[in-house]
């Protein structure tokens, strides 16, 4: 992946307030949901994080199959990118504290030590996006 491609992907991610987060349901059908992109608005690399409740269907699905697809789309610019990879769950309180922000209390969590709070780390493997009619694909 060239630095230009990487920069393009990062710019699209940072421009989006939300994304489509796709997992495999427990019956193996794909399942897509809308999630907020707040944890990734200031990234400088493809090091992406998400929070969820560890009792949610999404969390249970990830525990069974960590393969996911992230679809970012900016309706103002019509730019989009699909990222394919795996999710790892950060269990260590030190890491959960590093990415915690008190604004997340609005989602029902009391803090990084909340027993229901799960911090997810996305490990990108491949990408797909269009520049005009040209499909850009590759490994990360």
mmCIF file of C-alpha atoms in Angstrom:
data_model
loop_
_atom_site.group_PDB
_atom_site.id
_atom_site.type_symbol
_atom_site.label_atom_id
_atom_site.label_comp_id
_atom_site.label_asym_id
_atom_site.label_seq_id
_atom_site.Cartn_x
_atom_site.Cartn_y
_atom_site.Cartn_z
ATOM 1 C CA UNK A 1 0.000 0.000 0.000
ATOM 2 C CA UNK A 2 1.426 3.349 -0.976
ATOM 3 C CA UNK A 3 1.502 6.324 1.375
ATOM 4 C CA UNK A 4 -0.949 8.092 -0.967
ATOM 5 C CA UNK A 5 -3.475 5.253 -0.712
ATOM 6 C CA UNK A 6 -3.035 5.097 3.054
ATOM 7 C CA UNK A 7 -3.548 8.871 3.346
ATOM 8 C CA UNK A 8 -6.712 8.639 1.200
ATOM 9 C CA UNK A 9 -8.152 5.907 3.433
ATOM 10 C CA UNK A 10 -7.320 7.817 6.623
ATOM 11 C CA UNK A 11 -8.887 11.006 5.199
ATOM 12 C CA UNK A 12 -12.132 9.163 4.408
ATOM 13 C CA UNK A 13 -12.254 7.579 7.890
ATOM 14 C CA UNK A 14 -11.656 10.905 9.633
ATOM 15 C CA UNK A 15 -14.352 12.616 7.551
ATOM 16 C CA UNK A 16 -17.078 10.186 8.653
ATOM 17 C CA UNK A 17 -19.162 10.540 11.810
ATOM 18 C CA UNK A 18 -20.356 6.948 11.518
ATOM 19 C CA UNK A 19 -19.831 3.750 9.582
ATOM 20 C CA UNK A 20 -21.370 0.382 8.830
ATOM 21 C CA UNK A 21 -19.819 -2.363 10.972
ATOM 22 C CA UNK A 22 -20.345 -5.842 9.529
ATOM 23 C CA UNK A 23 -19.947 -9.085 11.449
ATOM 24 C CA UNK A 24 -21.182 -12.635 11.017
ATOM 25 C CA UNK A 25 -24.255 -13.454 13.065
ATOM 26 C CA UNK A 26 -24.276 -16.634 15.116
ATOM 27 C CA UNK A 27 -26.230 -18.310 12.274
ATOM 28 C CA UNK A 28 -23.329 -17.317 9.929
ATOM 29 C CA UNK A 29 -25.306 -14.752 7.936
ATOM 30 C CA UNK A 30 -23.650 -11.340 7.603
ATOM 31 C CA UNK A 31 -25.061 -8.670 9.896
ATOM 32 C CA UNK A 32 -24.487 -4.939 9.481
ATOM 33 C CA UNK A 33 -25.087 -2.181 11.967
ATOM 34 C CA UNK A 34 -24.514 1.544 12.138
ATOM 35 C CA UNK A 35 -21.850 2.603 14.675
ATOM 36 C CA UNK A 36 -20.321 5.906 15.689
ATOM 37 C CA UNK A 37 -16.799 6.762 14.559
ATOM 38 C CA UNK A 38 -15.900 9.064 17.467
ATOM 39 C CA UNK A 39 -12.876 7.083 18.604
ATOM 40 C CA UNK A 40 -11.260 7.408 15.168
ATOM 41 C CA UNK A 41 -11.792 11.056 14.257
ATOM 42 C CA UNK A 42 -8.178 12.042 15.055
ATOM 43 C CA UNK A 43 -6.246 9.037 13.784
ATOM 44 C CA UNK A 44 -2.899 9.355 12.044
ATOM 45 C CA UNK A 45 -2.646 5.669 11.125
ATOM 46 C CA UNK A 46 -5.017 2.766 10.482
ATOM 47 C CA UNK A 47 -5.179 1.961 14.191
ATOM 48 C CA UNK A 48 -8.965 1.878 14.726
ATOM 49 C CA UNK A 49 -10.941 1.360 17.934
ATOM 50 C CA UNK A 50 -14.592 0.895 18.818
ATOM 51 C CA UNK A 51 -16.536 0.402 22.000
ATOM 52 C CA UNK A 52 -19.408 -1.928 22.627
ATOM 53 C CA UNK A 53 -21.236 -3.677 25.413
ATOM 54 C CA UNK A 54 -19.732 -7.084 26.106
ATOM 55 C CA UNK A 55 -23.258 -8.514 26.313
ATOM 56 C CA UNK A 56 -24.292 -7.185 22.883
ATOM 57 C CA UNK A 57 -24.946 -9.430 19.872
ATOM 58 C CA UNK A 58 -22.037 -7.726 18.082
ATOM 59 C CA UNK A 59 -19.620 -8.721 20.852
ATOM 60 C CA UNK A 60 -20.902 -12.306 20.929
ATOM 61 C CA UNK A 61 -20.539 -12.534 17.139
ATOM 62 C CA UNK A 62 -16.964 -11.228 17.270
ATOM 63 C CA UNK A 63 -16.085 -13.777 19.944
ATOM 64 C CA UNK A 64 -17.245 -16.523 17.564
ATOM 65 C CA UNK A 65 -15.770 -15.036 14.364
ATOM 66 C CA UNK A 66 -13.431 -12.050 14.542
ATOM 67 C CA UNK A 67 -13.584 -11.297 10.795
ATOM 68 C CA UNK A 68 -15.319 -7.979 10.094
ATOM 69 C CA UNK A 69 -15.833 -5.422 7.345
ATOM 70 C CA UNK A 70 -15.965 -1.689 8.020
ATOM 71 C CA UNK A 71 -17.713 0.485 5.446
ATOM 72 C CA UNK A 72 -17.085 4.215 5.672
ATOM 73 C CA UNK A 73 -19.125 6.527 3.445
ATOM 74 C CA UNK A 74 -19.146 10.314 3.462
ATOM 75 C CA UNK A 75 -22.452 11.544 1.947
ATOM 76 C CA UNK A 76 -21.059 15.027 1.299
ATOM 77 C CA UNK A 77 -18.029 13.938 -0.741
ATOM 78 C CA UNK A 78 -19.436 10.568 -1.892
ATOM 79 C CA UNK A 79 -16.092 9.007 -0.954
ATOM 80 C CA UNK A 80 -16.134 5.574 0.625
ATOM 81 C CA UNK A 81 -13.803 2.788 1.670
ATOM 82 C CA UNK A 82 -14.271 -0.808 2.749
ATOM 83 C CA UNK A 83 -11.776 -2.273 5.182
ATOM 84 C CA UNK A 84 -11.547 -5.993 5.858
ATOM 85 C CA UNK A 85 -9.801 -7.459 8.870
ATOM 86 C CA UNK A 86 -10.106 -8.869 12.361
ATOM 87 C CA UNK A 87 -11.176 -7.515 15.713
ATOM 88 C CA UNK A 88 -9.278 -8.128 18.902
ATOM 89 C CA UNK A 89 -10.738 -7.320 22.302
ATOM 90 C CA UNK A 90 -8.579 -5.232 24.617
ATOM 91 C CA UNK A 91 -8.987 -6.748 28.076
ATOM 92 C CA UNK A 92 -6.234 -4.902 29.958
ATOM 93 C CA UNK A 93 -7.500 -1.957 31.998
ATOM 94 C CA UNK A 94 -4.383 0.019 31.037
ATOM 95 C CA UNK A 95 -5.438 -0.060 27.355
ATOM 96 C CA UNK A 96 -9.099 0.567 28.147
ATOM 97 C CA UNK A 97 -8.061 3.644 30.159
ATOM 98 C CA UNK A 98 -5.822 4.871 27.330
ATOM 99 C CA UNK A 99 -8.766 5.080 24.917
ATOM 100 C CA UNK A 100 -11.464 6.066 27.422
ATOM 101 C CA UNK A 101 -13.120 9.480 27.258
ATOM 102 C CA UNK A 102 -15.718 10.640 29.792
ATOM 103 C CA UNK A 103 -18.036 11.573 26.913
ATOM 104 C CA UNK A 104 -18.628 7.814 26.502
ATOM 105 C CA UNK A 105 -20.696 7.925 29.685
ATOM 106 C CA UNK A 106 -23.517 9.161 27.428
ATOM 107 C CA UNK A 107 -23.669 5.586 26.087
ATOM 108 C CA UNK A 108 -24.334 4.145 29.539
ATOM 109 C CA UNK A 109 -20.824 3.257 30.693
ATOM 110 C CA UNK A 110 -19.485 4.474 34.024
ATOM 111 C CA UNK A 111 -15.832 4.389 32.988
ATOM 112 C CA UNK A 112 -13.078 2.227 31.509
ATOM 113 C CA UNK A 113 -13.457 -0.193 34.421
ATOM 114 C CA UNK A 114 -17.198 -0.698 33.757
ATOM 115 C CA UNK A 115 -17.737 -4.457 33.551
ATOM 116 C CA UNK A 116 -20.012 -4.055 30.505
ATOM 117 C CA UNK A 117 -17.587 -1.852 28.541
ATOM 118 C CA UNK A 118 -15.597 -3.621 25.833
ATOM 119 C CA UNK A 119 -12.870 -1.966 23.779
ATOM 120 C CA UNK A 120 -12.409 -3.373 20.292
ATOM 121 C CA UNK A 121 -9.276 -2.956 18.184
ATOM 122 C CA UNK A 122 -9.557 -3.383 14.405
ATOM 123 C CA UNK A 123 -6.597 -4.992 12.625
ATOM 124 C CA UNK A 124 -6.922 -4.092 8.914
ATOM 125 C CA UNK A 125 -5.856 -6.651 6.309
ATOM 126 C CA UNK A 126 -7.322 -5.419 2.992
ATOM 127 C CA UNK A 127 -9.039 -2.380 1.487
ATOM 128 C CA UNK A 128 -11.296 -1.497 -1.449
ATOM 129 C CA UNK A 129 -12.330 1.943 -2.648
ATOM 130 C CA UNK A 130 -13.017 3.768 -5.888
ATOM 131 C CA UNK A 131 -11.299 6.768 -7.395
ATOM 132 C CA UNK A 132 -13.741 7.699 -10.153
ATOM 133 C CA UNK A 133 -14.416 4.452 -12.000
ATOM 134 C CA UNK A 134 -11.136 2.845 -10.895
ATOM 135 C CA UNK A 135 -11.327 0.277 -8.100
ATOM 136 C CA UNK A 136 -8.357 0.421 -5.728
ATOM 137 C CA UNK A 137 -7.745 -2.787 -3.811
ATOM 138 C CA UNK A 138 -4.854 -4.159 -1.853
ATOM 139 C CA UNK A 139 -3.365 -5.580 1.276
ATOM 140 C CA UNK A 140 -2.564 -3.454 4.310
#
